[in-house]
Amino acid sequence: MRIDVEATGICGADIGTVRNPAPATGFPVTPGHEVAGVIAELGPQVQGWEVGERVAVGWFGGSCGHCPACRTGDVVHCPQRKIPGMSCPGGWSSTMTVPAAALARIPEGLSAAQAAPFGCAGVTTFNALRHSGAGPGDLVAVLGIGGLGHLAVQFAAAMGFETVAIGRGEQKRKLADGLGARHYLDTERESPGAALAGLGGARLILSTASSSKPLADGCPAT
Ligand SMILES: [Zn+2]
Ligand SMILES: [Zn+2]
């Protein structure tokens, strides 16, 4: 499928793509794996899609479809999986070509700029919440209110979790409130481990922060 690109997110992993050449060719490829656009051209074998449909492409750029991982639905661990921006040119471009299996439809009411980051940051946090075993009413904490965290807080609130946003500094409190967090913990002012314990303990802590220091907080001293 060839897609006319309308918006592409910038993910932390893209920095690695820019700095490190693709192993197969030795040359950098076009980065970009949070892509939203419109189908411009169908391949000859493609069924179920039409030119003009609004679609997104994320980190998953297609898989072999017949290996043990693919047969059990674990497509991201297919040895032959493709990653846009690494195994093929990605979305930092006006056009890109991917297998039809890589596409997700964009629902009405979601702009291209809103939909694009769902391809990586969105699906990463959504799947973590959805497969966590937490249910509505459970206390769920999101550590880090940045690119991934600000989406995770919105998903968690919409899923009915009692959502705790954990950020650094008071300036993130208003943002977290607006995103639907019930509580906000400022790691510069309080110990997040003790504060979560005071709220009855968390069913899940989803860490989106690169620093692991707050995760160690509250663990018994060794
Ligand atoms: Zn990414
Ligand atoms: Zn496979």
Coordinates of N, CA and C and ligand atoms in Angstrom, one line a residue:
M1 N 0.8 -1.2 0.0 CA 0.0 0.0 0.0 C 0.9 1.2 0.0
R2 N 0.5 2.2 -0.8 CA 1.3 3.5 -0.7 C 0.4 4.5 -0.1
I3 N 0.9 5.2 0.9 CA 0.2 6.1 1.7 C 0.7 7.5 1.5
D4 N -0.2 8.5 1.3 CA 0.2 9.9 1.3 C 0.2 10.3 2.8
V5 N 1.3 10.7 3.3 CA 1.5 11.0 4.7 C 1.0 12.4 5.1
E6 N 0.2 12.4 6.1 CA -0.4 13.7 6.6 C 0.3 14.2 7.9
A7 N 0.7 13.2 8.7 CA 1.3 13.6 10.0 C 2.2 12.4 10.5
T8 N 3.3 12.7 11.1 CA 4.1 11.7 11.7 C 4.7 12.2 13.0
G9 N 4.6 11.3 14.0 CA 5.1 11.7 15.3 C 6.7 11.5 15.3
I10 N 7.2 12.1 16.4 CA 8.7 11.9 16.6 C 8.8 11.1 17.9
C11 N 9.3 9.9 17.8 CA 9.5 9.0 18.9 C 11.0 9.0 19.4
G12 N 11.2 8.7 20.6 CA 12.6 8.6 21.1 C 13.4 7.6 20.3
A13 N 12.7 6.5 19.9 CA 13.4 5.5 19.1 C 13.9 6.0 17.7
D14 N 13.3 7.0 17.2 CA 13.7 7.6 15.9 C 15.1 8.1 16.0
I15 N 15.5 8.6 17.2 CA 16.9 9.1 17.4 C 17.9 8.1 17.1
G16 N 17.6 6.8 17.6 CA 18.5 5.7 17.3 C 18.6 5.4 15.8
T17 N 17.4 5.5 15.1 CA 17.4 5.3 13.7 C 18.3 6.3 12.9
V18 N 18.2 7.6 13.4 CA 18.9 8.6 12.7 C 20.4 8.4 12.9
R19 N 20.8 8.0 14.1 CA 22.2 7.9 14.5 C 22.9 6.6 13.9
N20 N 22.1 5.5 13.9 CA 22.6 4.2 13.5 C 22.1 3.8 12.1
P21 N 23.0 3.4 11.2 CA 22.6 3.0 9.9 C 21.8 1.7 10.0
A22 N 21.0 1.4 9.0 CA 20.3 0.2 8.9 C 21.3 -1.0 8.7
P23 N 21.1 -2.1 9.5 CA 22.1 -3.1 9.4 C 22.3 -3.7 8.0
A24 N 21.2 -3.9 7.3 CA 21.2 -4.5 6.0 C 21.9 -3.7 4.9
T25 N 21.8 -2.4 5.0 CA 22.3 -1.6 3.9 C 23.5 -0.8 4.3
G26 N 23.7 -0.5 5.6 CA 24.7 0.4 6.0 C 24.4 1.8 5.9
F27 N 23.2 2.1 5.2 CA 22.8 3.5 5.1 C 21.6 3.8 6.0
P28 N 21.5 5.0 6.5 CA 20.3 5.3 7.3 C 19.1 5.2 6.4
V29 N 17.9 4.8 6.9 CA 16.7 4.9 6.2 C 15.9 6.1 6.7
T30 N 14.8 6.4 6.0 CA 13.9 7.5 6.5 C 13.3 7.0 7.8
P31 N 13.4 7.8 8.9 CA 12.8 7.4 10.2 C 11.3 7.6 10.1
G32 N 10.6 7.3 11.2 CA 9.2 7.6 11.3 C 8.3 6.3 11.4
H33 N 7.8 6.0 12.6 CA 6.9 4.9 12.8 C 5.6 5.3 13.6
E34 N 5.2 6.5 13.5 CA 3.9 7.0 14.0 C 3.3 7.8 13.0
V35 N 2.7 7.1 12.0 CA 2.3 7.8 10.8 C 0.8 7.8 10.6
A36 N 0.2 8.9 10.1 CA -1.2 8.9 9.7 C -1.3 9.6 8.4
G37 N -2.2 9.0 7.5 CA -2.3 9.5 6.2 C -3.5 8.9 5.5
V38 N -3.4 8.9 4.2 CA -4.5 8.5 3.3 C -4.0 7.5 2.3
I39 N -4.7 6.4 2.1 CA -4.3 5.4 1.1 C -4.3 6.1 -0.3
A40 N -3.1 6.0 -1.0 CA -2.9 6.7 -2.3 C -3.0 5.6 -3.4
E41 N -2.5 4.4 -3.1 CA -2.4 3.4 -4.1 C -2.5 2.0 -3.5
L42 N -3.2 1.0 -4.1 CA -3.3 -0.3 -3.6 C -2.3 -1.2 -4.4
G43 N -1.7 -2.2 -3.7 CA -1.0 -3.2 -4.4 C -1.9 -4.2 -5.1
P44 N -1.4 -5.0 -6.0 CA -2.3 -5.8 -6.8 C -3.0 -6.9 -6.0
Q45 N -2.4 -7.3 -4.9 CA -3.1 -8.4 -4.1 C -3.9 -7.9 -2.9
V46 N -4.0 -6.6 -2.8 CA -4.6 -6.1 -1.5 C -6.1 -6.1 -1.6
Q47 N -6.7 -6.6 -0.5 CA -8.2 -6.7 -0.5 C -8.6 -6.0 0.8
G48 N -9.9 -5.4 0.8 CA -10.4 -4.9 2.0 C -10.1 -3.4 2.3
W49 N -9.4 -2.8 1.4 CA -9.0 -1.4 1.6 C -9.3 -0.6 0.3
E50 N -9.5 0.7 0.4 CA -9.8 1.5 -0.7 C -8.9 2.7 -0.7
V51 N -8.6 3.2 -1.9 CA -7.9 4.5 -2.0 C -8.7 5.6 -1.4
G52 N -8.1 6.4 -0.6 CA -8.8 7.5 0.1 C -9.1 7.3 1.5
E53 N -9.0 6.0 2.0 CA -9.3 5.7 3.4 C -8.2 6.3 4.3
R54 N -8.6 6.7 5.4 CA -7.6 7.3 6.4 C -7.0 6.1 7.2
V55 N -5.7 6.1 7.3 CA -5.0 5.0 7.9 C -3.8 5.4 8.7
A56 N -3.5 4.6 9.7 CA -2.3 4.9 10.5 C -1.3 3.7 10.4
V57 N -0.1 3.9 10.6 CA 1.0 2.9 10.6 C 1.8 3.1 11.9
G58 N 2.1 2.1 12.7 CA 2.9 2.3 13.8 C 4.2 1.5 13.8
W59 N 4.7 1.1 14.9 CA 6.0 0.4 15.0 C 5.9 -1.0 14.2
F60 N 4.7 -1.6 14.3 CA 4.4 -2.8 13.6 C 4.2 -2.6 12.1
G61 N 5.1 -3.0 11.3 CA 5.0 -2.8 9.9 C 4.7 -4.0 9.1
G62 N 4.2 -5.1 9.7 CA 3.9 -6.3 9.0 C 4.7 -7.4 9.5
S63 N 4.2 -8.7 9.3 CA 5.0 -9.9 9.8 C 4.8 -11.0 8.8
C64 N 5.5 -12.1 9.0 CA 5.4 -13.2 8.0 C 4.1 -13.9 7.9
G65 N 3.4 -14.0 9.0 CA 2.0 -14.6 9.0 C 2.0 -16.1 9.2
H66 N 3.2 -16.8 9.2 CA 3.2 -18.3 9.4 C 4.1 -18.8 10.4
C67 N 4.9 -18.0 11.0 CA 5.9 -18.6 12.0 C 5.1 -18.8 13.3
P68 N 5.7 -19.6 14.3 CA 5.0 -19.8 15.6 C 4.5 -18.6 16.3
A69 N 5.3 -17.5 16.3 CA 4.9 -16.3 16.9 C 3.6 -15.7 16.2
C70 N 3.7 -15.7 14.9 CA 2.5 -15.1 14.1 C 1.3 -16.0 14.4
R71 N 1.5 -17.3 14.4 CA 0.3 -18.3 14.6 C -0.4 -18.1 15.9
T72 N 0.4 -17.6 16.9 CA -0.2 -17.4 18.2 C -0.6 -16.0 18.5
G73 N -0.6 -15.1 17.5 CA -1.0 -13.8 17.6 C 0.1 -12.8 18.2
D74 N 1.3 -13.4 18.4 CA 2.3 -12.6 19.0 C 3.2 -12.0 17.9
V75 N 2.5 -11.2 17.0 CA 3.2 -10.8 15.8 C 4.4 -9.9 16.0
V76 N 4.4 -9.2 17.1 CA 5.6 -8.3 17.3 C 6.9 -9.1 17.5
H77 N 6.8 -10.4 17.8 CA 8.0 -11.2 18.0 C 8.3 -12.1 16.8
C78 N 7.6 -11.8 15.7 CA 8.0 -12.5 14.5 C 9.4 -12.2 14.1
P79 N 10.3 -13.2 13.8 CA 11.6 -12.9 13.4 C 11.7 -12.1 12.1
Q80 N 10.7 -12.1 11.3 CA 10.7 -11.4 10.0 C 9.8 -10.1 10.1
R81 N 9.5 -9.7 11.3 CA 8.6 -8.5 11.4 C 9.3 -7.3 10.8
K82 N 8.5 -6.4 10.3 CA 9.1 -5.2 9.7 C 8.7 -4.0 10.6
I83 N 9.7 -3.1 10.7 CA 9.5 -1.9 11.5 C 9.7 -0.7 10.6
P84 N 8.7 0.1 10.3 CA 8.9 1.3 9.5 C 10.0 2.2 10.0
G85 N 10.8 2.7 9.2 CA 11.9 3.5 9.6 C 13.2 2.7 9.9
M86 N 13.1 1.4 10.0 CA 14.2 0.6 10.2 C 14.4 -0.5 9.1
S87 N 13.3 -1.3 8.9 CA 13.4 -2.3 7.9 C 12.9 -1.8 6.5
C88 N 12.2 -0.6 6.5 CA 11.8 0.0 5.3 C 11.6 1.5 5.6
P89 N 11.7 2.3 4.5 CA 11.6 3.8 4.8 C 10.3 4.1 5.5
G90 N 10.4 5.0 6.5 CA 9.3 5.3 7.4 C 8.6 6.6 7.0
G91 N 7.9 7.2 7.9 CA 6.9 8.2 7.6 C 7.4 9.7 7.7
W92 N 8.7 9.9 7.9 CA 9.2 11.3 7.8 C 9.4 11.6 6.4
S93 N 8.3 11.6 5.7 CA 8.3 11.7 4.2 C 6.9 12.1 3.7
S94 N 6.8 12.4 2.5 CA 5.5 12.8 2.0 C 4.7 11.5 1.6
T95 N 5.4 10.4 1.4 CA 4.7 9.2 1.0 C 5.5 8.0 1.6
M96 N 4.8 6.9 1.8 CA 5.5 5.7 2.3 C 4.7 4.4 1.8
T97 N 5.5 3.3 1.7 CA 4.9 2.1 1.2 C 5.1 1.0 2.2
V98 N 4.0 0.3 2.7 CA 4.0 -0.7 3.7 C 3.1 -1.8 3.3
P99 N 3.3 -3.0 3.9 CA 2.3 -4.1 3.7 C 0.9 -3.7 4.3
A100 N -0.1 -4.2 3.6 CA -1.5 -3.9 4.1 C -1.7 -4.3 5.5
A101 N -1.0 -5.4 6.0 CA -1.2 -5.9 7.4 C -0.8 -4.8 8.4
A102 N 0.0 -3.8 8.0 CA 0.5 -2.8 9.0 C -0.5 -1.7 9.2
L103 N -1.6 -1.7 8.5 CA -2.5 -0.6 8.6 C -3.5 -0.7 9.7
A104 N -3.9 0.4 10.3 CA -5.0 0.5 11.2 C -5.9 1.7 10.7
R105 N -7.2 1.5 10.7 CA -8.1 2.5 10.2 C -8.2 3.7 11.3
I106 N -8.2 4.9 10.8 CA -8.4 6.0 11.7 C -9.9 6.4 11.8
P107 N -10.4 6.4 13.1 CA -11.9 6.7 13.2 C -12.2 8.1 12.9
E108 N -13.4 8.4 12.5 CA -13.9 9.8 12.3 C -13.7 10.6 13.6
G109 N -13.4 11.8 13.5 CA -13.3 12.7 14.6 C -11.9 12.8 15.2
L110 N -11.0 11.9 14.6 CA -9.6 12.0 15.1 C -8.8 12.6 14.0
S111 N -8.1 13.7 14.2 CA -7.3 14.3 13.2 C -6.0 13.4 12.9
A112 N -5.3 13.7 11.8 CA -4.1 12.9 11.5 C -3.1 13.2 12.6
A113 N -3.0 14.4 13.1 CA -1.9 14.8 14.1 C -2.3 14.1 15.4
Q114 N -3.6 13.9 15.7 CA -3.9 13.2 16.9 C -3.7 11.7 16.8
A115 N -4.0 11.2 15.6 CA -3.9 9.7 15.4 C -2.5 9.2 15.3
A116 N -1.6 10.0 14.7 CA -0.3 9.5 14.4 C 0.5 8.9 15.7
P117 N 0.5 9.6 16.8 CA 1.3 9.1 17.9 C 0.7 7.8 18.5
F118 N -0.6 7.5 18.2 CA -1.2 6.3 18.7 C -0.4 5.0 18.1
G119 N 0.2 5.2 17.0 CA 0.9 4.1 16.3 C 2.1 3.5 17.2
C120 N 2.6 4.3 18.1 CA 3.7 3.8 18.9 C 3.4 4.1 20.4
A121 N 3.5 5.4 20.7 CA 3.3 5.8 22.1 C 1.9 5.4 22.6
G122 N 0.9 5.5 21.8 CA -0.5 5.1 22.1 C -0.7 3.6 22.3
V123 N -0.2 2.8 21.4 CA -0.5 1.4 21.4 C 0.4 0.8 22.5
T124 N 1.6 1.4 22.8 CA 2.4 0.9 23.9 C 1.7 1.0 25.2
T125 N 1.2 2.1 25.5 CA 0.6 2.4 26.8 C -0.8 1.7 26.9
F126 N -1.6 1.7 25.8 CA -2.9 1.1 25.8 C -2.8 -0.4 26.0
N127 N -1.9 -1.0 25.4 CA -1.7 -2.5 25.6 C -1.3 -2.8 27.0
A128 N -0.4 -2.0 27.5 CA 0.1 -2.2 28.9 C -1.1 -2.2 29.9
L129 N -2.0 -1.2 29.7 CA -3.1 -1.1 30.6 C -4.1 -2.2 30.3
R130 N -4.4 -2.5 29.1 CA -5.4 -3.5 28.7 C -5.0 -4.9 29.1
H131 N -3.7 -5.2 29.1 CA -3.3 -6.6 29.5 C -2.8 -6.7 30.9
S132 N -3.0 -5.6 31.7 CA -2.4 -5.6 33.0 C -3.2 -6.4 34.0
G133 N -4.5 -6.7 33.7 CA -5.3 -7.4 34.7 C -6.1 -6.4 35.6
A134 N -5.7 -5.1 35.6 CA -6.5 -4.2 36.4 C -7.9 -4.0 35.9
G135 N -8.8 -3.7 36.7 CA -10.2 -3.5 36.3 C -10.7 -2.2 36.8
P136 N -11.9 -1.8 36.3 CA -12.5 -0.5 36.7 C -12.5 -0.3 38.2
G137 N -12.1 0.9 38.7 CA -12.1 1.1 40.1 C -10.7 0.8 40.7
D138 N -9.9 0.0 40.1 CA -8.5 -0.2 40.6 C -7.7 1.0 40.6
L139 N -6.8 1.1 41.5 CA -5.8 2.2 41.6 C -4.7 1.9 40.6
V140 N -4.5 2.8 39.6 CA -3.5 2.6 38.6 C -2.6 3.9 38.5
A141 N -1.3 3.7 38.7 CA -0.4 4.8 38.7 C 0.3 4.9 37.3
V142 N 0.5 6.1 36.8 CA 1.3 6.3 35.6 C 2.5 7.2 36.0
L143 N 3.7 6.6 35.9 CA 4.9 7.3 36.3 C 5.5 8.0 35.0
G144 N 5.6 9.3 35.1 CA 6.1 10.1 34.0 C 5.0 10.7 33.1
I145 N 4.9 12.0 33.0 CA 3.7 12.6 32.3 C 4.3 13.3 31.1
G146 N 4.9 12.5 30.2 CA 5.5 13.0 29.0 C 4.7 12.5 27.8
G147 N 5.5 12.1 26.7 CA 4.9 11.7 25.5 C 4.1 10.5 25.6
L148 N 4.6 9.4 26.3 CA 3.7 8.2 26.6 C 2.8 8.4 27.7
G149 N 3.3 9.1 28.8 CA 2.5 9.2 30.0 C 1.2 10.0 29.8
H150 N 1.3 11.0 29.0 CA 0.1 11.9 28.9 C -1.0 11.1 28.2
L151 N -0.6 10.2 27.3 CA -1.7 9.3 26.7 C -2.1 8.3 27.7
A152 N -1.2 7.7 28.5 CA -1.5 6.6 29.4 C -2.5 7.1 30.4
V153 N -2.4 8.3 30.9 CA -3.3 8.9 31.9 C -4.7 9.0 31.3
Q154 N -4.8 9.4 30.1 CA -6.1 9.6 29.4 C -6.8 8.2 29.2
F155 N -6.0 7.2 28.8 CA -6.5 5.9 28.6 C -7.0 5.3 29.9
A156 N -6.1 5.5 31.0 CA -6.4 4.9 32.3 C -7.7 5.5 32.9
A157 N -7.9 6.8 32.7 CA -9.1 7.5 33.2 C -10.3 7.0 32.5
A158 N -10.2 6.9 31.1 CA -11.3 6.4 30.3 C -11.7 5.0 30.6
M159 N -10.7 4.2 31.0 CA -11.0 2.8 31.3 C -11.6 2.6 32.7
G160 N -11.7 3.7 33.4 CA -12.4 3.6 34.7 C -11.5 3.3 35.9
F161 N -10.2 3.4 35.7 CA -9.2 3.2 36.8 C -9.2 4.5 37.6
E162 N -8.9 4.3 38.9 CA -8.7 5.4 39.8 C -7.2 5.8 39.5
T163 N -7.0 6.8 38.7 CA -5.8 7.1 38.0 C -4.9 8.1 38.8
V164 N -3.7 7.6 39.1 CA -2.7 8.5 39.8 C -1.6 8.9 38.8
A165 N -1.4 10.1 38.6 CA -0.3 10.6 37.8 C 0.9 10.9 38.7
I166 N 2.1 10.4 38.3 CA 3.3 10.7 39.1 C 4.2 11.5 38.2
G167 N 4.5 12.7 38.5 CA 5.3 13.6 37.7 C 6.3 14.3 38.5
R168 N 7.2 15.0 37.9 CA 8.2 15.8 38.6 C 7.9 17.3 38.5
G169 N 7.6 17.9 39.6 CA 7.3 19.3 39.6 C 5.8 19.6 39.6
E170 N 5.5 20.8 40.2 CA 4.1 21.2 40.4 C 3.5 21.6 39.1
Q171 N 4.3 22.0 38.1 CA 3.7 22.5 36.8 C 3.0 21.4 36.0
K172 N 3.3 20.1 36.4 CA 2.6 19.0 35.7 C 1.2 18.7 36.4
R173 N 0.9 19.2 37.5 CA -0.3 18.9 38.2 C -1.5 19.3 37.4
K174 N -1.5 20.5 36.9 CA -2.7 21.0 36.2 C -2.9 20.2 34.9
L175 N -1.8 19.9 34.2 CA -1.9 19.0 33.0 C -2.5 17.7 33.4
A176 N -2.0 17.1 34.5 CA -2.5 15.7 34.9 C -4.0 15.8 35.2
D177 N -4.4 16.9 35.9 CA -5.8 17.1 36.2 C -6.7 17.1 34.9
G178 N -6.2 17.9 34.0 CA -6.9 18.1 32.7 C -7.0 16.8 31.9
L179 N -6.0 15.9 32.1 CA -6.0 14.6 31.4 C -6.9 13.6 32.0
G180 N -7.4 13.9 33.2 CA -8.3 12.9 33.9 C -7.8 12.2 35.1
A181 N -6.6 12.6 35.6 CA -6.0 11.9 36.7 C -6.8 12.3 38.0
R182 N -7.1 11.3 38.9 CA -7.8 11.6 40.1 C -6.8 12.2 41.1
H183 N -5.5 11.7 41.1 CA -4.5 12.2 42.0 C -3.3 12.6 41.3
Y184 N -2.5 13.5 41.9 CA -1.2 13.8 41.3 C -0.1 13.7 42.4
L185 N 0.9 13.0 42.1 CA 2.0 13.0 43.1 C 3.3 13.6 42.5
D186 N 3.8 14.6 43.2 CA 5.0 15.3 42.7 C 6.2 14.7 43.4
T187 N 7.1 14.1 42.5 CA 8.2 13.3 43.1 C 9.2 14.3 43.7
E188 N 9.1 15.6 43.4 CA 10.0 16.5 44.1 C 9.6 16.9 45.5
R189 N 8.3 16.6 45.8 CA 7.8 17.0 47.1 C 7.5 15.9 48.0
E190 N 7.2 14.7 47.4 CA 6.8 13.6 48.3 C 7.4 12.3 47.7
S191 N 7.5 11.3 48.5 CA 7.9 9.9 48.1 C 6.7 9.2 47.5
P192 N 6.9 8.9 46.1 CA 5.7 8.3 45.5 C 5.3 6.9 46.0
G193 N 6.3 6.1 46.5 CA 6.0 4.8 47.1 C 5.2 4.9 48.3
A194 N 5.6 5.9 49.2 CA 4.8 6.1 50.5 C 3.4 6.6 50.2
A195 N 3.4 7.6 49.2 CA 2.1 8.2 48.9 C 1.1 7.1 48.3
L196 N 1.6 6.3 47.4 CA 0.8 5.2 46.8 C 0.3 4.2 47.9
A197 N 1.2 3.9 48.8 CA 0.8 3.0 50.0 C -0.3 3.7 50.8
G198 N -0.2 5.0 50.9 CA -1.2 5.8 51.7 C -2.5 5.8 51.0
L199 N -2.5 5.6 49.7 CA -3.8 5.5 48.9 C -4.3 4.1 48.9
G200 N -3.6 3.2 49.5 CA -4.1 1.8 49.6 C -3.3 0.9 48.7
G201 N -2.3 1.4 48.0 CA -1.4 0.6 47.1 C -2.0 0.5 45.7
A202 N -1.1 0.4 44.7 CA -1.5 0.4 43.3 C -1.7 -1.0 42.8
R203 N -2.7 -1.2 42.0 CA -2.8 -2.5 41.3 C -1.8 -2.6 40.2
L204 N -1.4 -1.5 39.6 CA -0.5 -1.4 38.5 C 0.3 -0.1 38.5
I205 N 1.6 -0.1 38.3 CA 2.4 1.1 38.1 C 2.9 1.0 36.7
L206 N 2.5 1.9 35.8 CA 3.0 1.9 34.4 C 4.1 3.0 34.3
S207 N 5.3 2.5 34.1 CA 6.4 3.4 34.1 C 6.7 3.8 32.7
T208 N 6.6 5.1 32.4 CA 7.0 5.7 31.1 C 8.2 6.6 31.2
A209 N 8.8 6.6 32.4 CA 9.9 7.5 32.6 C 11.2 6.8 32.4
S210 N 12.2 7.4 31.9 CA 13.5 6.8 31.6 C 14.3 6.5 33.0
S211 N 14.0 7.3 34.0 CA 14.7 7.1 35.3 C 14.0 6.1 36.1
S212 N 14.8 5.1 36.6 CA 14.2 4.0 37.4 C 14.2 4.4 38.9
K213 N 14.8 5.5 39.3 CA 14.9 5.9 40.7 C 13.6 5.9 41.4
P214 N 12.5 6.5 40.9 CA 11.2 6.5 41.6 C 10.7 5.1 41.8
L215 N 11.0 4.2 40.9 CA 10.5 2.8 41.0 C 11.1 2.1 42.2
A216 N 12.3 2.5 42.5 CA 13.0 1.8 43.7 C 12.4 2.4 45.0
D217 N 11.8 3.6 44.9 CA 11.3 4.2 46.1 C 10.2 3.3 46.8
G218 N 10.3 3.2 48.1 CA 9.3 2.4 48.8 C 9.7 0.9 48.9
C219 N 10.7 0.5 48.1 CA 11.1 -0.9 48.2 C 11.9 -1.1 49.5
P220 N 11.8 -2.2 50.2 CA 12.5 -2.5 51.4 C 14.0 -2.3 51.2
A221 N 14.7 -1.7 52.1 CA 16.2 -1.5 52.0 C 16.8 -2.9 52.1
T222 N 17.9 -3.0 51.3 CA 18.6 -4.3 51.3 C 20.0 -4.1 51.8
Ligands
ZN1 ZN 8.2 4.7 18.8
ZN2 ZN 6.0 -14.5 11.7

